[in-house]
Amino acid sequence: MKVLSTVVIVASIASLIAIAAPAGAAAPESKSQITILYDAFGTNPSMTKDWGFSALVEVAGKRVLFDTGNDANIFAANVNAKGVDLKTLDFVVLSHRHSDHMAGLNYVLSVNPTVKIYAPKEGFGIYGSSLPSSFYRKDEALPPEMRYYGGTPPQVMKFGAAWGGANFELIDKTTEIAPGMTLIALVSDAVGTKELKELSLAINTPDGVVLVVGCSHPGIEKIVEAAAAINPKIHLIAGGFHLVVAPDDVIAKAVVALKDTFKVESVAPGHCTGEPTFAALKKAFGDRYLYAGLGTTLPLGSNAGSDMRRGEGPALHKDDLATYRRLARREDPFGILPAQHLRTRASQL
Ligand SMILES: [Zn+2]
Ligand SMILES: [Zn+2]
């Protein structure tokens, strides 16, 4: 017993040190959580379900709005229902140029017109862009009135954003934008979204990487692979995995990759992950599947609360847990009742 308690104390001290000084990781702070502000499923009666995604990510002392939903009015109502103050955001991330992730930006700008907005850098994209004027072929023999800029173009040609005056910073390649916070920039190769660039947010916490994905058009496995290059320990993935129309074999392959190849600790899928994928992930991850419907707050890592015991259940707030259980009792959407029954039987053995 004495040996056991010594081991426990040593382990506790070691984890405290890990929390206090994680090598290359984001600094710990008081509030670490992800709040889902926009999605098409959920149980919060004061919020409106709609297709799209937005989440408030509070971690490492930063408040980050990741995507802005599909409709500015619904986004505004959901933000206000959750009492989220957009004036004190550190920055906004727009994952990609699809409207179900961007349409609330006008509302964000009406509240906070100067907020820094990270978005993917794309040629002639909606977020604006620029090119050296050397990109186009010249014909010196033409009269000036037939030549672009009368034959004397600016060195750099700037192309406007759909939101004039907004404080965009365009991300071309994977970039650490704050200590421990990295925007992973990847390009989709899928039919229908070829060349679409997407940003995912990887936060290196003392518990491993917390990865927030918008729509995962470049492929969830490719994004996780890039996150694992920052830190192979993937603590949590939240957001859209883009398997909403994928056939069962593709879903199964992705689930195996997340669980067995990348050994992802927990998943909190939403948005375009897809109903059959919710079911497959729930089956594979069990208690490590965190329900992330509209309005849910997911506590993160070492801040998850002293009353939370790791490895024994999903990291949910008490009210979220109650909602989750009520939902499960009513519909059992993830088949968790048979799983619970099996666990109960196993613990009785
Ligand atoms: Zn999309
Ligand atoms: Zn989407």
Coordinates of C-alpha atoms and ligand atoms in Angstrom, one line a residue:
M1 CA 0.0 0.0 0.0
K2 CA 2.9 2.3 1.0
V3 CA 4.6 1.6 -2.4
L4 CA 1.3 2.3 -4.2
S5 CA 0.8 5.7 -2.5
T6 CA 4.4 6.6 -3.2
V7 CA 3.8 5.8 -6.9
V8 CA 0.7 7.8 -6.8
I9 CA 2.5 10.8 -5.3
V10 CA 5.4 10.6 -7.7
A11 CA 2.9 10.3 -10.6
S12 CA 1.0 13.3 -9.3
I13 CA 4.2 15.4 -9.0
A14 CA 5.3 14.3 -12.5
S15 CA 1.9 15.3 -14.0
L16 CA 2.1 18.7 -12.1
I17 CA 5.5 19.3 -13.6
A18 CA 4.2 18.3 -17.0
I19 CA 1.4 20.8 -16.7
A20 CA 3.6 23.6 -15.4
A21 CA 6.3 23.3 -18.1
P22 CA 5.4 21.3 -21.1
A23 CA 8.2 21.5 -23.7
G24 CA 7.1 23.6 -26.6
A25 CA 3.5 23.5 -25.5
A26 CA 1.0 26.3 -25.0
A27 CA 1.0 27.8 -21.5
P28 CA -1.8 26.6 -19.2
E29 CA -4.4 29.1 -18.1
S30 CA -7.6 29.3 -16.2
K31 CA -10.3 28.3 -18.7
S32 CA -9.8 25.6 -21.3
Q33 CA -12.8 24.6 -23.2
I34 CA -14.5 24.4 -26.6
T35 CA -18.1 25.6 -27.0
I36 CA -20.1 24.5 -30.1
L37 CA -21.9 27.6 -31.4
Y38 CA -23.2 26.3 -34.7
D39 CA -24.2 22.9 -35.8
A40 CA -27.3 21.0 -37.1
F41 CA -27.7 18.7 -34.1
G42 CA -28.0 19.3 -30.4
T43 CA -30.3 19.6 -27.5
N44 CA -30.0 23.2 -26.3
P45 CA -33.5 24.7 -26.7
S46 CA -32.3 28.3 -26.7
M47 CA -30.1 27.8 -29.8
T48 CA -31.1 27.2 -33.4
K49 CA -29.8 24.2 -35.3
D50 CA -28.6 24.8 -38.8
W51 CA -26.1 23.2 -41.2
G52 CA -22.6 24.7 -40.6
F53 CA -20.0 25.0 -38.0
S54 CA -18.6 27.4 -35.4
A55 CA -16.8 26.9 -32.2
L56 CA -15.4 29.1 -29.5
V57 CA -12.0 27.7 -28.5
E58 CA -10.7 28.9 -25.1
V59 CA -7.3 27.5 -24.4
A60 CA -3.7 28.6 -23.5
G61 CA -5.1 32.0 -22.4
K62 CA -6.5 32.7 -25.8
R63 CA -10.2 33.1 -27.0
V64 CA -10.4 31.9 -30.6
L65 CA -13.5 31.9 -32.8
F66 CA -13.2 29.0 -35.2
D67 CA -15.5 29.5 -38.1
T68 CA -18.7 31.5 -38.1
G69 CA -21.6 29.3 -39.2
N70 CA -24.0 29.4 -42.2
D71 CA -26.4 32.3 -41.5
A72 CA -25.4 35.5 -39.8
N73 CA -28.7 36.0 -37.9
I74 CA -28.7 32.4 -36.5
F75 CA -25.0 32.8 -35.6
A76 CA -25.7 36.0 -33.8
A77 CA -28.6 34.5 -31.9
N78 CA -26.6 31.4 -30.9
V79 CA -23.6 33.5 -29.8
N80 CA -25.9 35.6 -27.6
A81 CA -27.8 32.6 -26.3
K82 CA -24.4 31.3 -25.0
G83 CA -23.4 34.8 -23.7
V84 CA -20.2 34.8 -25.8
D85 CA -18.5 38.2 -25.9
L86 CA -17.0 38.6 -29.4
K87 CA -15.4 41.9 -28.5
T88 CA -12.7 40.1 -26.5
L89 CA -11.7 37.5 -29.1
D90 CA -8.0 37.2 -29.6
F91 CA -8.6 36.1 -33.2
V92 CA -10.9 34.4 -35.7
V93 CA -10.0 31.4 -37.9
L94 CA -11.9 30.8 -41.1
S95 CA -11.2 27.2 -42.0
H96 CA -12.1 27.5 -45.7
R97 CA -14.2 29.4 -48.2
H98 CA -17.5 27.5 -47.9
S99 CA -20.4 29.6 -46.8
D100 CA -21.5 27.2 -44.0
H101 CA -18.3 28.3 -42.2
M102 CA -18.2 32.0 -43.1
A103 CA -21.6 33.5 -43.3
G104 CA -21.5 34.8 -39.7
L105 CA -18.4 36.9 -40.3
N106 CA -20.4 40.0 -41.1
Y107 CA -21.9 39.8 -37.6
V108 CA -18.5 39.2 -36.0
L109 CA -17.2 42.3 -37.8
S110 CA -20.2 44.4 -36.7
V111 CA -19.2 43.7 -33.1
N112 CA -15.5 43.6 -33.5
P113 CA -14.4 45.3 -36.8
T114 CA -10.6 45.1 -36.2
V115 CA -10.3 41.5 -35.0
K116 CA -7.5 39.5 -36.6
I117 CA -8.9 36.9 -39.0
Y118 CA -6.7 34.0 -40.2
A119 CA -7.9 32.5 -43.5
P120 CA -6.3 30.3 -46.2
K121 CA -4.3 32.1 -48.8
E122 CA -5.7 31.2 -52.2
G123 CA -5.1 32.8 -55.6
F124 CA -8.0 35.3 -56.4
G125 CA -9.8 34.0 -53.3
I126 CA -12.6 35.6 -51.4
Y127 CA -10.3 36.7 -48.5
G128 CA -8.2 38.8 -51.0
S129 CA -4.8 38.0 -52.4
S130 CA -1.9 39.5 -54.2
L131 CA 0.5 38.5 -57.0
P132 CA 3.6 40.1 -58.5
S133 CA 2.7 41.7 -61.8
S134 CA 5.3 39.7 -63.5
F135 CA 2.8 36.8 -63.5
Y136 CA 1.2 37.9 -66.8
R137 CA 2.7 37.9 -70.2
K138 CA 3.6 41.3 -71.7
D139 CA 3.5 42.6 -75.3
E140 CA 5.7 45.7 -75.5
A141 CA 4.6 46.3 -79.1
L142 CA 1.1 47.2 -78.1
P143 CA 0.0 50.9 -77.7
P144 CA -0.3 51.9 -74.0
E145 CA -4.1 52.1 -74.2
M146 CA -4.2 48.4 -75.0
R147 CA -1.9 47.4 -72.2
Y148 CA -2.8 46.7 -68.6
Y149 CA -2.1 49.7 -66.4
G150 CA -0.9 51.5 -69.6
G151 CA 2.1 49.3 -69.6
T152 CA 3.4 50.2 -66.1
P153 CA 1.8 47.8 -63.7
P154 CA 2.4 48.0 -59.9
Q155 CA 5.0 45.6 -58.7
V156 CA 2.4 43.7 -56.6
M157 CA -1.2 43.5 -57.8
K158 CA -3.7 43.3 -55.0
F159 CA -7.1 41.6 -55.2
G160 CA -9.8 42.6 -52.8
A161 CA -11.5 40.6 -50.1
A162 CA -15.3 40.2 -49.9
W163 CA -15.1 41.9 -46.5
G164 CA -13.4 45.3 -47.3
G165 CA -11.3 46.6 -44.4
A166 CA -11.3 43.4 -42.4
N167 CA -8.0 42.5 -40.8
F168 CA -7.1 39.4 -42.7
E169 CA -3.9 37.5 -42.3
L170 CA -3.7 34.9 -45.0
I171 CA -2.0 31.6 -44.3
D172 CA -0.2 29.8 -47.1
K173 CA 1.5 27.0 -45.2
T174 CA 1.4 25.4 -41.8
T175 CA 2.2 28.2 -39.3
E176 CA 2.5 28.6 -35.5
I177 CA 0.5 31.7 -34.9
A178 CA 0.9 31.8 -31.1
P179 CA 2.9 29.7 -28.7
G180 CA 1.7 26.1 -29.0
M181 CA -1.1 27.1 -31.5
T182 CA -0.6 26.1 -35.1
L183 CA -2.7 26.5 -38.2
I184 CA -2.3 23.4 -40.3
A185 CA -2.7 24.4 -44.0
L186 CA -3.6 21.6 -46.4
V187 CA -5.2 21.4 -49.8
S188 CA -8.1 19.1 -50.8
D189 CA -7.6 16.7 -53.6
A190 CA -11.2 15.3 -53.6
V191 CA -13.5 15.6 -56.6
G192 CA -15.6 18.7 -56.2
T193 CA -13.2 20.5 -53.9
K194 CA -9.9 20.1 -55.7
E195 CA -7.4 22.9 -54.8
L196 CA -9.6 24.0 -51.9
K197 CA -7.3 25.1 -49.1
E198 CA -8.3 24.5 -45.5
L199 CA -6.9 25.5 -42.1
S200 CA -7.2 23.3 -39.0
L201 CA -6.2 24.5 -35.6
A202 CA -3.8 22.4 -33.6
I203 CA -3.2 23.3 -30.0
N204 CA -0.3 21.6 -28.2
T205 CA -1.5 21.2 -24.7
P206 CA 0.1 19.3 -21.8
D207 CA -2.3 16.5 -22.5
G208 CA -1.4 16.3 -26.2
V209 CA -2.7 18.0 -29.3
V210 CA -6.3 19.4 -29.3
L211 CA -7.2 19.5 -33.0
V212 CA -10.1 21.6 -34.2
V213 CA -11.2 20.9 -37.8
G214 CA -13.8 22.7 -39.9
C215 CA -14.8 20.4 -42.7
S216 CA -11.7 18.2 -43.2
H217 CA -11.9 18.5 -47.0
P218 CA -8.2 17.6 -47.4
G219 CA -9.0 14.4 -45.4
I220 CA -9.2 13.9 -41.7
E221 CA -6.3 11.4 -41.8
K222 CA -4.1 13.8 -43.6
I223 CA -4.9 16.5 -41.1
V224 CA -4.2 14.3 -38.1
E225 CA -1.0 13.1 -39.7
A226 CA 0.1 16.8 -39.9
A227 CA -1.0 17.4 -36.3
A228 CA 1.0 14.3 -35.2
A229 CA 4.1 15.9 -36.6
I230 CA 3.7 18.6 -34.0
N231 CA 3.1 16.1 -31.2
P232 CA 2.3 12.4 -31.8
K233 CA 0.0 12.4 -28.8
I234 CA -3.4 13.5 -30.2
H235 CA -5.6 14.2 -27.2
L236 CA -8.9 15.3 -28.8
I237 CA -10.3 16.0 -32.3
A238 CA -13.4 18.2 -32.5
G239 CA -15.3 19.4 -35.6
G240 CA -16.3 18.1 -39.0
F241 CA -14.6 15.0 -40.3
H242 CA -16.3 15.2 -43.7
L243 CA -17.6 11.7 -44.0
V244 CA -21.2 12.8 -44.4
V245 CA -21.7 10.8 -47.6
A246 CA -18.9 8.4 -47.3
P247 CA -19.7 4.7 -47.8
D248 CA -19.2 2.3 -44.9
D249 CA -15.8 1.0 -46.0
V250 CA -14.3 4.5 -46.2
I251 CA -15.8 5.3 -42.8
A252 CA -14.4 2.1 -41.3
K253 CA -10.9 2.9 -42.7
A254 CA -11.0 6.4 -41.2
V255 CA -12.1 5.2 -37.8
V256 CA -9.4 2.5 -37.7
A257 CA -6.8 5.2 -38.7
L258 CA -7.9 7.5 -35.9
K259 CA -8.2 4.8 -33.2
D260 CA -5.3 2.4 -34.1
T261 CA -2.8 4.3 -36.3
F262 CA -2.9 7.7 -34.7
K263 CA -4.1 6.4 -31.3
V264 CA -6.4 9.4 -30.9
E265 CA -7.5 9.6 -27.3
S266 CA -10.9 11.3 -27.7
V267 CA -13.1 12.5 -30.5
A268 CA -15.9 15.1 -30.4
P269 CA -17.2 14.9 -34.0
G270 CA -19.8 17.3 -35.4
H271 CA -20.9 19.0 -38.5
C272 CA -20.1 17.1 -41.7
T273 CA -18.9 14.0 -39.9
G274 CA -22.1 12.2 -40.8
E275 CA -24.6 10.2 -38.9
P276 CA -23.2 6.7 -39.8
T277 CA -19.8 8.0 -38.8
F278 CA -21.1 9.3 -35.5
A279 CA -22.3 5.7 -34.9
A280 CA -19.0 4.1 -36.0
L281 CA -16.9 6.4 -33.9
K282 CA -19.1 6.0 -30.9
K283 CA -18.8 2.2 -31.2
A284 CA -15.0 2.4 -31.6
F285 CA -14.2 5.1 -29.0
G286 CA -16.9 4.3 -26.4
D287 CA -16.5 6.6 -23.4
R288 CA -13.8 8.5 -25.3
Y289 CA -16.5 9.7 -27.8
L290 CA -17.5 13.1 -26.5
Y291 CA -21.0 14.3 -27.5
A292 CA -20.5 17.7 -29.2
G293 CA -23.9 18.9 -30.3
L294 CA -24.9 22.6 -30.6
G295 CA -24.3 24.4 -27.3
T296 CA -22.1 21.7 -25.8
T297 CA -19.1 22.9 -23.8
L298 CA -16.2 20.4 -23.9
P299 CA -13.7 21.0 -21.0
L300 CA -10.1 20.4 -22.1
G301 CA -7.3 18.5 -20.5
S302 CA -5.8 19.5 -17.1
N303 CA -8.6 22.0 -16.6
A304 CA -11.3 19.4 -16.9
G305 CA -12.0 19.7 -13.2
S306 CA -10.9 18.1 -10.0
D307 CA -14.1 16.1 -9.9
M308 CA -13.3 14.5 -13.3
R309 CA -11.5 11.2 -13.3
R310 CA -9.7 10.3 -16.4
G311 CA -10.3 7.1 -18.3
E312 CA -13.7 6.6 -16.6
G313 CA -16.0 8.5 -18.8
P314 CA -16.5 11.2 -21.4
A315 CA -15.2 14.6 -20.4
L316 CA -18.5 16.4 -20.2
H317 CA -19.8 19.1 -17.8
K318 CA -22.4 17.8 -15.5
D319 CA -25.3 19.5 -17.4
D320 CA -23.9 18.3 -20.7
L321 CA -23.6 14.8 -19.3
A322 CA -27.2 14.9 -18.1
T323 CA -28.3 16.1 -21.6
Y324 CA -26.2 13.4 -23.2
R325 CA -27.7 10.7 -21.0
R326 CA -31.2 12.0 -21.6
L327 CA -30.6 12.0 -25.3
A328 CA -29.1 8.5 -25.1
R329 CA -32.1 7.2 -23.1
R330 CA -34.6 8.8 -25.4
E331 CA -33.1 7.7 -28.7
D332 CA -30.0 5.8 -28.0
P333 CA -28.5 7.3 -31.2
F334 CA -25.1 5.9 -30.6
G335 CA -26.0 2.5 -29.3
I336 CA -24.6 3.3 -25.9
L337 CA -27.2 1.5 -23.9
P338 CA -26.0 -2.0 -25.0
A339 CA -22.5 -0.8 -24.4
Q340 CA -23.4 0.4 -20.9
H341 CA -25.2 -2.9 -20.3
L342 CA -22.1 -4.8 -21.3
R343 CA -19.9 -2.7 -19.1
T344 CA -22.2 -3.2 -16.1
R345 CA -22.1 -7.0 -16.7
A346 CA -18.3 -6.9 -17.1
S347 CA -17.9 -5.1 -13.8
Q348 CA -20.2 -7.6 -12.1
L349 CA -18.0 -10.5 -13.3
Ligands
ZN1 ZN -16.7 22.8 -46.7
ZN2 ZN -18.8 22.5 -43.9

